[in-house]
Each structure stands twice: as structure tokens, then as C-alpha cells.
Coordinates of C-alpha atoms in Angstrom, one line a residue:
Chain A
X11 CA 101.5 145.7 99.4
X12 CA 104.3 143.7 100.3
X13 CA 105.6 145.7 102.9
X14 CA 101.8 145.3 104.4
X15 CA 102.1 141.7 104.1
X16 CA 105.3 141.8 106.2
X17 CA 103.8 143.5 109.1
X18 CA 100.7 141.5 109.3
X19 CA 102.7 138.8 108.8
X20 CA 105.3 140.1 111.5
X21 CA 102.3 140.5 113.9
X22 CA 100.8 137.1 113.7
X23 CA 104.0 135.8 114.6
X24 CA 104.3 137.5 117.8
X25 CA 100.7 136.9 119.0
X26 CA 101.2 133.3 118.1
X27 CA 104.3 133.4 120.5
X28 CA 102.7 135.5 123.2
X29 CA 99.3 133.5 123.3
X30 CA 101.1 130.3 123.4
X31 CA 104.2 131.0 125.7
X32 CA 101.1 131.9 128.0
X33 CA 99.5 129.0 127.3
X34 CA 102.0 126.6 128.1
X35 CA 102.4 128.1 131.5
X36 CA 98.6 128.3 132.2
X37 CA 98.7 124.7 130.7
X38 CA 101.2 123.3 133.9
X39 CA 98.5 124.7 136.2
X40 CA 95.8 123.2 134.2
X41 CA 98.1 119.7 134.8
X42 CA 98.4 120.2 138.0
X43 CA 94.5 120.7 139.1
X44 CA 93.5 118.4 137.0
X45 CA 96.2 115.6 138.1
X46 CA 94.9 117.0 141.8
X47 CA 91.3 116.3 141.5
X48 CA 91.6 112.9 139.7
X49 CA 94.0 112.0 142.8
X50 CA 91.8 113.6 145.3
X51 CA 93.9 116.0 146.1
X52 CA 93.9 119.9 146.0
X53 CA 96.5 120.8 143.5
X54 CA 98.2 124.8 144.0
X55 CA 95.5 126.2 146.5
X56 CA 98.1 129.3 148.2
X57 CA 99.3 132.1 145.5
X58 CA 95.9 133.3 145.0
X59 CA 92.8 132.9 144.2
X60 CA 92.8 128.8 143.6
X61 CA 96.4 128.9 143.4
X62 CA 95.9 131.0 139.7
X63 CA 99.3 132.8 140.2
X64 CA 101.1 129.9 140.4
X65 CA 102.2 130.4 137.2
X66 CA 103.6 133.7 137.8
X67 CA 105.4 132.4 140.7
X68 CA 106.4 129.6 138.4
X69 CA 108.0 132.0 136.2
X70 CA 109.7 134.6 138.7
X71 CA 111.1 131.4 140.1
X72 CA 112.6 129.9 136.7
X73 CA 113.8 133.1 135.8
X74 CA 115.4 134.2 138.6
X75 CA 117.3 130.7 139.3
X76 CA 121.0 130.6 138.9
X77 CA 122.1 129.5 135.1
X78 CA 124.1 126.8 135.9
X79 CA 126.5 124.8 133.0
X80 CA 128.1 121.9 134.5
X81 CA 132.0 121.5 134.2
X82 CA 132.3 118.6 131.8
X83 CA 129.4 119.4 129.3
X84 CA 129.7 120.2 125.6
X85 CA 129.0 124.0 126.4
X86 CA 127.7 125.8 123.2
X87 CA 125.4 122.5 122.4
X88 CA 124.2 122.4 126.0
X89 CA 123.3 125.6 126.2
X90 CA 121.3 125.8 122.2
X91 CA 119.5 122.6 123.0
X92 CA 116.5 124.4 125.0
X93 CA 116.5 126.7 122.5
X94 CA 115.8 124.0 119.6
X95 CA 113.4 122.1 121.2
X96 CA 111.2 125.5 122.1
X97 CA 111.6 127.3 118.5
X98 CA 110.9 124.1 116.1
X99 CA 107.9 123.8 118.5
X100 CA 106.8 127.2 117.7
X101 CA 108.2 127.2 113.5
X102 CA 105.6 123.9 113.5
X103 CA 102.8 126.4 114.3
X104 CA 103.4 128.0 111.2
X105 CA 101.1 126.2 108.9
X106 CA 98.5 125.7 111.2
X107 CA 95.1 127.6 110.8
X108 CA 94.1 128.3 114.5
X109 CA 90.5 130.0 113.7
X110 CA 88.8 130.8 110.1
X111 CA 89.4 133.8 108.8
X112 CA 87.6 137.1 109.6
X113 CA 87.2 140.7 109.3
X114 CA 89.3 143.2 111.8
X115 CA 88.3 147.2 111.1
X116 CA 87.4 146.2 107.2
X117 CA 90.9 144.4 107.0
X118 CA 90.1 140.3 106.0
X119 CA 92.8 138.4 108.6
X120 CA 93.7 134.8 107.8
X121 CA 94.9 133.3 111.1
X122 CA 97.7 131.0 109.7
X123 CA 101.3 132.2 109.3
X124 CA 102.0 130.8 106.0
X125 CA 99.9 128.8 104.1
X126 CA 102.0 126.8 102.0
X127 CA 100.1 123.6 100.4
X128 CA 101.9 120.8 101.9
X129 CA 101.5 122.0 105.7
X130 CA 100.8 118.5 107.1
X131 CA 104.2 117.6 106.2
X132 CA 106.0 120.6 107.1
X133 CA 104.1 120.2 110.8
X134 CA 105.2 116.6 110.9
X135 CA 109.0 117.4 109.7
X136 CA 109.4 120.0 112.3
X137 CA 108.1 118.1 115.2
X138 CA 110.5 115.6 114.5
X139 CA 113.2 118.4 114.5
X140 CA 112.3 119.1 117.9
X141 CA 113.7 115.5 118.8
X142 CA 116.8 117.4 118.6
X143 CA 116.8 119.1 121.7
X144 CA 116.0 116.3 123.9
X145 CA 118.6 114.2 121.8
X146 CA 121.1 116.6 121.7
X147 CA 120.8 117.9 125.6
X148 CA 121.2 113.9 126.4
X149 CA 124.8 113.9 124.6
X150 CA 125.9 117.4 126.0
X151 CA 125.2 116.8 129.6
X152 CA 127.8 114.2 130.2
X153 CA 125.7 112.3 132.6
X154 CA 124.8 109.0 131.8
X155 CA 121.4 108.6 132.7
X156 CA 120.9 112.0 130.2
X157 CA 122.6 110.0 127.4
X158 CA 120.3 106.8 128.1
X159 CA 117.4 109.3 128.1
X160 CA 118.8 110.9 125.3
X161 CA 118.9 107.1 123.4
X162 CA 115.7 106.0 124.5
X163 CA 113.8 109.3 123.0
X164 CA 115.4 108.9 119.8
X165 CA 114.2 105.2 119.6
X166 CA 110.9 106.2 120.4
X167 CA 110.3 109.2 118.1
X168 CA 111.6 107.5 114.9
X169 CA 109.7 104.7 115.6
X170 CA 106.5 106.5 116.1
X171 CA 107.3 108.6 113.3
X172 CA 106.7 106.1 111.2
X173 CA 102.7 105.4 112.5
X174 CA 102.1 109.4 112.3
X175 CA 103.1 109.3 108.6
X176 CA 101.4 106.0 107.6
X177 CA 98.5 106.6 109.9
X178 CA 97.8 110.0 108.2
X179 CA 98.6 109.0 104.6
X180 CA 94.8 107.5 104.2
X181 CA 92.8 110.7 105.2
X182 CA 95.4 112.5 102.6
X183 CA 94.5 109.9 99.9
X184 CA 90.8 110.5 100.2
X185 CA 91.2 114.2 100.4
X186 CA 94.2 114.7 97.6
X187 CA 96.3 117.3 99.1
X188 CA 98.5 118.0 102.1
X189 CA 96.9 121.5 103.2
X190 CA 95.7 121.7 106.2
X191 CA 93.0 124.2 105.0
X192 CA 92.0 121.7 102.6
X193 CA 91.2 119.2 104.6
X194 CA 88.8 121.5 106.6
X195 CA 87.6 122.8 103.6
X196 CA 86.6 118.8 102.6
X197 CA 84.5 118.3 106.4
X198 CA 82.7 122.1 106.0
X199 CA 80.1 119.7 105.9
X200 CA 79.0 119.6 109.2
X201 CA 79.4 116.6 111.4
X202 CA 78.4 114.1 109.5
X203 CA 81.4 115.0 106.9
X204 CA 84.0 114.3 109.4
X205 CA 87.4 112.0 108.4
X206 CA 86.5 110.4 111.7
X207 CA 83.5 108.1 110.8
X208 CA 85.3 107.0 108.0
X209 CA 88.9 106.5 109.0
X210 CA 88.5 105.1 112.6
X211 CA 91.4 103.8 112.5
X212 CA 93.8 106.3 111.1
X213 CA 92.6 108.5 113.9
X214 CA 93.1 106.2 117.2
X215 CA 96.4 105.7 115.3
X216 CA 97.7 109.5 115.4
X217 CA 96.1 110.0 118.7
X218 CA 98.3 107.2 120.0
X219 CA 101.1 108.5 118.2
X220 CA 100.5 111.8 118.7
X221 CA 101.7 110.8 123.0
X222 CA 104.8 109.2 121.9
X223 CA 105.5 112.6 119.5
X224 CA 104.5 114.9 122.4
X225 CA 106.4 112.8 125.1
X226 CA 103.7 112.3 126.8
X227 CA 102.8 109.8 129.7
X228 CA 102.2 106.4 128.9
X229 CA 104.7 106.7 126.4
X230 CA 106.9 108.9 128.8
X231 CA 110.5 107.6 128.2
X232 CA 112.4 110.4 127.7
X233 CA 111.8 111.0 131.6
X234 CA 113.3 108.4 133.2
X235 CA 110.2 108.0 136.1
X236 CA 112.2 104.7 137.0
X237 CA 115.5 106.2 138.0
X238 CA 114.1 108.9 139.7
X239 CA 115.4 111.7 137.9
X240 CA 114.2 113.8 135.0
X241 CA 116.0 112.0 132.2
X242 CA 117.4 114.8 129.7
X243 CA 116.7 117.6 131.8
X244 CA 118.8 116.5 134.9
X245 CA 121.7 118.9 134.3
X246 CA 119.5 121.6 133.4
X247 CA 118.7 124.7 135.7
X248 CA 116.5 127.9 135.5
X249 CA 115.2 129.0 132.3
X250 CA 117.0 126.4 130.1
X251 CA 115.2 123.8 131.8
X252 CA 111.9 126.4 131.1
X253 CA 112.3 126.3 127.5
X254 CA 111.6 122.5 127.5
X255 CA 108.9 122.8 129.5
X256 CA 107.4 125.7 127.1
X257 CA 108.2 123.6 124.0
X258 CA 106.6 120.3 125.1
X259 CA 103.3 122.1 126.3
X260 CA 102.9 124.6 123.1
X261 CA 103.5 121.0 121.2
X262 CA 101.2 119.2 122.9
X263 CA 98.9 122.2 122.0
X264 CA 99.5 122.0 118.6
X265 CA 99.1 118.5 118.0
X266 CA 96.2 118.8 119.5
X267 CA 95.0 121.4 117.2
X268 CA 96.3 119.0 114.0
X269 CA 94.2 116.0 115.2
X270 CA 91.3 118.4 115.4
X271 CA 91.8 119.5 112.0
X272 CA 92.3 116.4 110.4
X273 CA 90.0 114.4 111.7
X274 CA 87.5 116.3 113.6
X275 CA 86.1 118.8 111.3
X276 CA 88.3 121.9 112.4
X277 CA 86.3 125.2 112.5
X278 CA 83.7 124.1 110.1
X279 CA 82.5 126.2 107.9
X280 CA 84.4 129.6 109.0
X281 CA 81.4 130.7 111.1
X282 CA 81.8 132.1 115.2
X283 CA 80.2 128.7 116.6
X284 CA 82.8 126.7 114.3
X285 CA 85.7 128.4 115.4
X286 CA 84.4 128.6 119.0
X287 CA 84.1 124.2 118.0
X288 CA 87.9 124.0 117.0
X289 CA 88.5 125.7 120.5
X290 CA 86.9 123.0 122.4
X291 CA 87.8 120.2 120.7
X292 CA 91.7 121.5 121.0
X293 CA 90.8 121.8 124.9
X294 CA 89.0 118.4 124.9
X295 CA 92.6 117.0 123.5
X296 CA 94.6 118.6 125.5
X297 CA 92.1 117.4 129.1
X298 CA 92.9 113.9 127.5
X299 CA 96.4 114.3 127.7
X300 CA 96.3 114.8 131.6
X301 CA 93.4 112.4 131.7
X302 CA 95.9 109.4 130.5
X303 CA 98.8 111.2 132.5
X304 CA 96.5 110.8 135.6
X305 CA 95.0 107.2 134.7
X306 CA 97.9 104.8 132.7
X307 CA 101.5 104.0 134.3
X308 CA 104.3 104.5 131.8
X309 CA 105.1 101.4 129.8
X310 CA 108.5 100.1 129.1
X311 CA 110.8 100.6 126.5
X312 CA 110.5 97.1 124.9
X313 CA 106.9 96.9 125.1
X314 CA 106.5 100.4 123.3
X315 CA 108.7 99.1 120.6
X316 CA 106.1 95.7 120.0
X317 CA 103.4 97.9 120.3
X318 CA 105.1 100.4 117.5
X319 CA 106.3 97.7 115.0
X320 CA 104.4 94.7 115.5
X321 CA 101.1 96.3 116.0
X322 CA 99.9 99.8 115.1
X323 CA 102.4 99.5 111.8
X324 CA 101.0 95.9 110.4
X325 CA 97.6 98.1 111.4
X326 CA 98.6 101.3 109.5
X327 CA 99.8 99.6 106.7
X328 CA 96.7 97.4 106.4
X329 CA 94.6 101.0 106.2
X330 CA 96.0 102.8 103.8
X331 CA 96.0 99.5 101.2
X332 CA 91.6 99.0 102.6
X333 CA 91.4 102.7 101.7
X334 CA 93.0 102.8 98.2
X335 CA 90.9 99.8 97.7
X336 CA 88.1 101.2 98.5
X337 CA 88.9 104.4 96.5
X338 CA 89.5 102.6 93.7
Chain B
X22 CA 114.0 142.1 98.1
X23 CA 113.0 139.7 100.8
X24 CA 114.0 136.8 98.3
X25 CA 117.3 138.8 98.3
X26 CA 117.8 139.0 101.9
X27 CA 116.5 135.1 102.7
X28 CA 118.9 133.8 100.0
X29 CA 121.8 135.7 101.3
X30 CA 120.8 134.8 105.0
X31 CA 120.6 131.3 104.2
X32 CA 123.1 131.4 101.8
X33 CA 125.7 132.7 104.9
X34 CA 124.0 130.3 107.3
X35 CA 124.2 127.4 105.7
X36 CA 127.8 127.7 104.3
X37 CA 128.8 128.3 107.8
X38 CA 127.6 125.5 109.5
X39 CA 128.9 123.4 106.6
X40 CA 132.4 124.9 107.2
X41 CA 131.9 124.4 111.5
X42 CA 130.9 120.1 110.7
X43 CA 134.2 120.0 108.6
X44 CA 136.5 122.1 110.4
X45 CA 135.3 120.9 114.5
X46 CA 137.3 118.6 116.3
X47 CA 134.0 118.0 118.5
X48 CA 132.0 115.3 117.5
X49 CA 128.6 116.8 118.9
X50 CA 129.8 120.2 117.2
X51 CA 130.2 118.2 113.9
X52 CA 127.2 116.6 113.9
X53 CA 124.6 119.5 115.6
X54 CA 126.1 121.8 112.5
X55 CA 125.4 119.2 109.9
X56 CA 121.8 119.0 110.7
X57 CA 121.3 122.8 111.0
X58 CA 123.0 123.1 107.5
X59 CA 120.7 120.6 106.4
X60 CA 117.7 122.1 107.4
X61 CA 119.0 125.8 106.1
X62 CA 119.2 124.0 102.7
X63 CA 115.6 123.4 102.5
X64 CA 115.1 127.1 102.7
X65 CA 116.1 127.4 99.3
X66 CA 113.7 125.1 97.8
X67 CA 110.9 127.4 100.0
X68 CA 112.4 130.3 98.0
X69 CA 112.4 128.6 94.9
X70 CA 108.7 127.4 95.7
X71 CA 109.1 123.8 95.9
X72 CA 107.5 123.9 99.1
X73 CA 107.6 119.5 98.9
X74 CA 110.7 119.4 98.1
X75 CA 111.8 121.9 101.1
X76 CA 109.6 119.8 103.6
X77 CA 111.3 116.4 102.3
X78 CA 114.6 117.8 103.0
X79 CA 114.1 118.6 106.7
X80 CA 112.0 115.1 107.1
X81 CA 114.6 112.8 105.4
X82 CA 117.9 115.3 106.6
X83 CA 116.8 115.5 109.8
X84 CA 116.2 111.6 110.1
X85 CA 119.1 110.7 108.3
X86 CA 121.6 112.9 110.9
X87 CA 120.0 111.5 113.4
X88 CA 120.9 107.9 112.9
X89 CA 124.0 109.6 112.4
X90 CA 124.5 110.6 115.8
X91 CA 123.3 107.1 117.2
X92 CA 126.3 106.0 115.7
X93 CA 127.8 109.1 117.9
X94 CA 126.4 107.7 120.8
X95 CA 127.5 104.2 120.6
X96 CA 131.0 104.4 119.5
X97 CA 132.4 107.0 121.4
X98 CA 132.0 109.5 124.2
X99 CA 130.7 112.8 122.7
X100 CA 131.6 114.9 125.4
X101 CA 135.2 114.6 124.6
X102 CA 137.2 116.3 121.5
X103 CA 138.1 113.7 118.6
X104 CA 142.1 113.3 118.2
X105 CA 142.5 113.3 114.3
X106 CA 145.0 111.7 112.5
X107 CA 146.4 114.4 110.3
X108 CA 147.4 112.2 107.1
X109 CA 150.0 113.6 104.6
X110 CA 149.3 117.7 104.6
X111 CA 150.2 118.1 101.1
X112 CA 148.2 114.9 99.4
X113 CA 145.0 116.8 101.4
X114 CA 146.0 120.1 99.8
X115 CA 146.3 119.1 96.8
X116 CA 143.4 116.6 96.4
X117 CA 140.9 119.4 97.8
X118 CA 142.4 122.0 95.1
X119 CA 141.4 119.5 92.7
X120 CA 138.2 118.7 93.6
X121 CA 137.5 122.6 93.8
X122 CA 138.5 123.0 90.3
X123 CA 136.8 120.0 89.2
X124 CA 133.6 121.3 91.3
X125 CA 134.0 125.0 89.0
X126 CA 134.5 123.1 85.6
X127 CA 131.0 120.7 86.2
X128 CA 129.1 123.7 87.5
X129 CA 130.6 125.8 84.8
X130 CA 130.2 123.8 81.7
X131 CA 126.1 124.2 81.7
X132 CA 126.7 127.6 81.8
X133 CA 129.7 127.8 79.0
X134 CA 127.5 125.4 76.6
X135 CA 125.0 127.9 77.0
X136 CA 122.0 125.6 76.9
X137 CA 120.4 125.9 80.6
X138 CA 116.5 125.7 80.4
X139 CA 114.2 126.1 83.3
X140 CA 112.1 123.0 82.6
X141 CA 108.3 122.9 83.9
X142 CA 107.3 119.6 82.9
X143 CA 103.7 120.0 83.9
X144 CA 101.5 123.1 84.4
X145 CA 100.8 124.1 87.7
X146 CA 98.6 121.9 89.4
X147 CA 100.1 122.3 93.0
X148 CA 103.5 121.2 94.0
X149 CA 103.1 117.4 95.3
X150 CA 100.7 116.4 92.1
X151 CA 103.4 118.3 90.0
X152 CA 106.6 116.1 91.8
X153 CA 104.1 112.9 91.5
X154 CA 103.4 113.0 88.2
X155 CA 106.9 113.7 86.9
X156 CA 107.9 110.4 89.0
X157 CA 105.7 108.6 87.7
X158 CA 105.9 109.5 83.9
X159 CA 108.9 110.7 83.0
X160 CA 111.1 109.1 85.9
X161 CA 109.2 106.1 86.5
X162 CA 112.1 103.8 85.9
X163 CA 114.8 105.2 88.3
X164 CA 111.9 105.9 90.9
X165 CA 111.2 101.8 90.1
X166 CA 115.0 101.1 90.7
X167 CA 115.5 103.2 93.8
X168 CA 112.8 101.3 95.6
X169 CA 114.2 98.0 94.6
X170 CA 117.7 99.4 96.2
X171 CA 115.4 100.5 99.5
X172 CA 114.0 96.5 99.6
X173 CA 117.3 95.0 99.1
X174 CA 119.0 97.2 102.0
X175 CA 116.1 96.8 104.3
X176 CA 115.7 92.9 103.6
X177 CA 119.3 93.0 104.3
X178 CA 119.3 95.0 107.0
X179 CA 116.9 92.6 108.6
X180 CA 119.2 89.7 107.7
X181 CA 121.8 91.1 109.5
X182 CA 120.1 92.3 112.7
X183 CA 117.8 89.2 112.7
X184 CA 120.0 86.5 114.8
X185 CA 118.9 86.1 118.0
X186 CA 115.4 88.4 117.3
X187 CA 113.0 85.4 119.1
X188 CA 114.9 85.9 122.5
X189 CA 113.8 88.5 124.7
X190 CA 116.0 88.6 127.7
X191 CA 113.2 90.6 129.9
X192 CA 111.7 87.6 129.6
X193 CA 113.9 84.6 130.2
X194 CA 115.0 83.8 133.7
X195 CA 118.1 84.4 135.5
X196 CA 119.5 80.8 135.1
X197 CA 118.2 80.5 131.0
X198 CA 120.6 83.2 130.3
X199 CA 123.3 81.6 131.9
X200 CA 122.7 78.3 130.3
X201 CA 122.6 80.5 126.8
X202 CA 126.1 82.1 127.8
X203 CA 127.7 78.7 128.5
X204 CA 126.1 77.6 124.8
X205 CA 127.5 80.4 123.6
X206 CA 131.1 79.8 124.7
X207 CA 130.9 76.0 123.9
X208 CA 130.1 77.3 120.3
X209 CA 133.1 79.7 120.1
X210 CA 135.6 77.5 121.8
X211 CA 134.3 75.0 118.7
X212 CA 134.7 77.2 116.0

């Protein structure tokens, strides 16, 4: 018995890491046409058929490329901080449920790694792990616009830490537990049961945090667009540099799948069209994360930091006490 | 078995990491080892199945080190080794013998009394409900006092950092920060 929960346990693993290592690279050439056609441009049209092997040649290239550590850097830290930032993005997947469960050859498969009952949090604590590999690759690199990088991201992500948790503490009242299968369990209802309709405003909240905990563009600081160079990932080279890419994409798809099981309704009630509906809201999320990459400029540093404390906080905080009220 | 194995793993992990933060003379070294040990910890509460418990660990740990190394950032260069005073070699000896004796004799004296209970105060109802309850039953009055401590250090910490907080300087123009400068000099050659 246990040994056959350590192989199917053992195998989920490594699909979860194969299907979403692929993912992230398909997911730069998704970027890239969808950036394209918003821009009227073309996007990857030469490695073949509508530049589709891009990817591949991606890949050859990043992992062919000389692995190059710079003299003056903190070596050992330099060279683990790809690593961190790719692996807490993947140990987050744990607790996620990516479909319902179903039968495979008489054999009942539930697709989530472990299912421990207080997944939201475990999800949330390891994203904000993952801040060390952009934080610590900014101190190793001995390059000063990697440290400022480096500073800047930590700003951001603690700050914005702080609206994820709040934003998400008013679903987690009205539901009364942290699992993530428990909240899909509570909107089996169909779409009218969703968190959604009844907390609006918890779930603009996460959505906009969910870009500041992902990195992404209009709260895109940790890339510093205005000096020209890629923020933490200057010194990097080759694969190293990969691994942040990989661990920033497989996040983005993650949180994507968390908003969509928190507030949308995840896969329903277990049946093929529901968890063929989790699928496409996760893609719809993920679209809107190029969508905004494509439509908003970056904002600065100071006016993320008004928008964090004096505005979605007072917000958040003004939630979760209308909620309990209205609970009570 | 597997608890066998994770324990020892983690066990091994975590004691090493400990011993790399004390030992380094590399700041970033320090620091990166004090957060990984951190995090091993919580494996032992996800052993133990205190699954909240575990999370809280890495989400507060995590957090914590990391103001830590905005301090890092801001008072020194990371990149380079830390020269360390090396204080009186015997005074260090002797004070961490002691404290390794005194650290047996407290862990110890449970054991020697013979009176350790595993305690489940409430039946199991699911971890967070369990930790909630507890808090705010048996433990209400510390819980009460530790969040008065967290409003007086954050009041305070807003007291502190608070001078100044209506100025932007983005916003002012080139010659109203001059004119604040010259203020600001007037005032210090004052007082």
C-alpha cells in the first residue's frame, strides 16, 4: 500500500514537471504571437510551421550557451539562485488540484500531489519563497543595477504579499477552510455558486496582485525596462538565465490555476466538461497576462507602492470587516 | 520508514545549514543558509502533521530573513567576506560550553521528571480550527498580549519612519529641494 502510494505519488511528480517545463517554453511562444499580433506584427514566422519550433531552437540555444560566472560574484549563491526561483515554483504546485479526479485502467487518480488542508497557504508561502532567487541573484551578481533590481523586487513582493493574503482571507471566511479542494467543493454548484458574484472585490484584488507576485508587466520592476538591461538577470548566461525564465512562466501558470479555483468555480463538479472549464479559464488568465503585457506601460516604483498601501490595502481591509459583517 | 528517512534527511539538512550561517565569513552565505534552515524546519511540523504550523513557518521565516537581508543590502557590500573581530578565544569557549550544558539540562529535565504528555487539547477537527480554537480558549490572553506588542512596534515603527512622509521628492521641483536642503542646514547649524 504505501509503497503504491510512493510511485503514484513519484509519477505525478514528474508529469507535473514535464507538462509544465513544456509549458513554460510553449508559453514564451504563445508571448511572443500574441505580443506580435496585438502590435501588428508577425511574431517567430521561420523555424517552422508558424515559427512552432521556436521553442526548440530556444532551448538548443539556452542549452548549448557558454555557462559563464563572472569574476567578482558570490559563486555558490550565484549559481543556486536559478535553481530556487525554478524549484519553489514547481514545490507551489504541490497542492494544487489541476483536474478532478478520475479513473485510469480501474485505478481512481487524484490529480494533486499532496492534499494537505491548508494548501492556500502553503501555495502563497512558497511563491513568496521564490522571491529568493531574484533577491538573492541581485546580491550575488556584484552589479549594481542587479542589486537595485534585486531591492526593488523585494519591496514589491512584500508589499503585495500583504493584498494576496488580506484579499483572499474573505473567500476563506465564507468557505471555513484553507483547501483548495474545498473551495471547489463549495462552487460545485454551477455558475451561479461562484466566489466571484459575491466577493468582487477580493478577486480584482488577487488578480492585481497576482502581476506583482508573478512579476509581471505593469508591475514589472524587477526588470529594469528603464535602464535597458534585464535587472537581476544581467550577469546570467545560458541555462541559468533558463531557469528563471521556466520558473516565472510555470508561476504565472499556476497562479493562474489558483485564481480559477478560488474564485471561478475550478472544475465544477468533477465531470469532463468541468475539467475541460478549469482548462480554459487557466488559458483565459494566462491570455490576460500578455493582454496587459501588450496594452499597459510599466508603472514606477513609487506609484506601485501608493497603489499597494494607500489603496488596494484600506480596500482589502475594508472587505474582509463588510464580509464578517455580513456573515455575522 | 519514509517518516524515518524525512526526519533524518531533514534532520541532517537543517543542522547543516544552521552550522554554514554560524560558521561563514560571507554575509550572503550566512544569510541564504539561514533561510534554507528555516524552511527545512517546517518539514518537521509536516511530519508531525501540523500541516499550519509547517506553512506558518516558511511564510513568517521566509519574510522575516528577508528583511534580514535588506539590512544586508544596505549596510554593506555582500559580495565581499565579513572581517570578524575574534573577541577573547577562551571567554567564547567557555560561554558556548555552558550554554550547551545548560541547553542538555532544560531539554533533559522533562524527560528525567518523567511527566511528558502529548496533549490534544481538542479532537480532530482539522488542523487550523484545532490551532484557532486553542488560541482563543485556552491561550487567549498571551495571544491578546502579543497583538498589543505587534500595535505598539508598528505604531512605533511608524513614529519613527514618519518625518518627512508628506514630501515626495518625484514630485517637487529642482529648485524646492534646494531651498529644503538650505532649511535643512540652517536648522542643524542652529541646533
Amino acid at each position: 500500500m504505501e509503497m503504491a502510494y510512493l510511485i503514484e505519488t513519484v509519477i505525478k511528480i514528474v508529469v507535473i514537471l514535464l507538462i509544465f517545463s513544456a509549458l513554460a517554453g510553449i508559453g514564451t511562444y504563445f508571448e511572443r504571437k500574441v505580443l506580435a499580433f496585438m502590435q501588428r506584427r508577425l511574431g517567430p514566422m521561420n523555424v517552422g510551421p508558424f515559427g512552432l519550433l521556436q521553442v526548440a531552437a530556444d532551448g538548443v540555444k539556452l542549452f548549448t550557451k557558454e555557462d559563464i560566472v563572472p569574476t567578482n560574484v558570490v559563486a555558490r549563491v550565484f549559481k543556486i539562485a536559478p535553481v530556487i526561483t525554478a524549484a519553489t515554483a514547481f514545490m507551489a504546485a504541490a497542492a494544487i488540484p489541476f483536474l478532478p479526479s478520475f479513473t485510469l485502467f480501474g485505478y481512481e487518480v487524484h490529480p494533486i500531489v499532496a492534499d494537505v488542508n491548508i494548501g492556500i497557504l502553503y501555495i502563497l508561502g512558497i511563491m513568496g519563497v521564490g522571491l529568493y532567487g531574484p533577491l538573492l541573484a541581485g546580491m550575488a551578481s556584484a552589479n549594481k543595477f542587479s542589486l537595485l533590481s534585486a531591492a526593488r523586487g523585494a519591496a514589491v513582493f512584500i508589499s503585495y504579499e500583504v493584498i494576496t493574503g488580506l484579499s483572499i482571507l474573505a473567500p476563506i471566511m465564507m468557505v471555513g477552510s484553507l483547501s483548495l479542494i474545498d473551495f471547489n467543493a463549495y462552487q460545485a454548484g454551477g455558475i451561479t455558486s461562484w466566489i466571484l458574484w459575491s466577493q468582487p472585490v477580493a478577486f480584482v484584488l488577487f488578480w492585481i496582485a497576482a502581476f506583482a507576485e508573478t512579476g509581471r508587466t505593469p508591475f514589472h520592476l524587477i526588470a529594469n525596462d528603464h535602464e535597458i538591461i534585464d535587472g537581476f538577470g544581467t550577469e546570467y548566461s545560458g541555462m541559468r538565465w533558463g531557469l528563471f525564465f521556466i520558473g516565472e512562466y510555470a508561476n504565472m501558470f499556476f497562479i493562474s490555476f489558483v485564481i480559477s479555483i478560488i474564485f471561478l468555480g475550478g472544475y465544477g463538479d468533477g465531470s469532463f466538461l468541468g475539467a475541460l472549464g478549469l482548462l480554459g479559464k487557466v488559458a483565459f488568465f494566462f491570455f490576460f497576462f500578455l493582454w496587459t503585457r501588450a496594452a499597459w506601460p510599466d508603472v514606477r516604483p513609487d506609484q506601485l507602492m501608493w497603489l499597494c498601501w494607500k489603496v488596494l490595502m484600506p480596500i482589502a481591509v475594508l472587505n474582509i470587516l463588510i464580509t464578517a459583517i455580513v456573515m455575522m | 520508514m519514509f517518516e524515518a528517512v524525512a526526519f533524518y534527511l531533514f534532520a541532517f539538512l537543517t543542522i547543516t545549514m544552521f552550522y554554514i550561517a554560524v560558521t561563514t565569513s560571507q554575509a550572503l552565505y550566512a544569510l541564504s543558509s539561514l533561510a534554507a534552515g528555516m524552511i527545512f524546519i517546517s518539514a518537521f511540523f509536516f511530519i508531525l502533521g501540523a500541516d499550519f504550523l509547517g506553512a506558518v513557518q516558511i511564510v513568517v521565516y521566509s519574510g522575516a530573513v528577508m528583511a534580514l537581508y535588506a539590512f544586508g543590502m544596505m549596510f554593506f557590500d555582500t559580495t565581499r567576506d565579513v572581517k570578524e573581530k575574534q573577541g577573547n578565544k577562551a571567554i567564547i569557549l567557555g560561554l558556548s560550553i555552558l550554554s550547551a550544558i545548560l541547553l542538555i539540562v532544560i531539554v533533559s529535565a522533562p524527560i528525567v521528571g518523567n511527566n511528558i504528555e502529548a496533549l490534544y487539547p481538542v479532537g480532530n477537527a482539522g488542523n487550523v480550527q484545532e490551532v484557532g480554537k486553542v488560541l482563543f480558549t485556552k491561550y487567549l490572553v498571551p495571544f491578546e498580549v502579543a497583538a498589543v506588542m505587534l500595535l505598539v512596534a508598528m505604531v512605533a515603527g511608524i513614529v519613527l519612519a514618519g518625518k518627512k512622509m508628506d514630501l515626495s521628492l518625484t514630485l517637487m521641483t529642482e529648485a524646492e529641494i534646494l531651498m529644503m536642503k538650505e532649511e535643512d542646514k540652517n536648522k542643524k547649524v542652529l541646533s
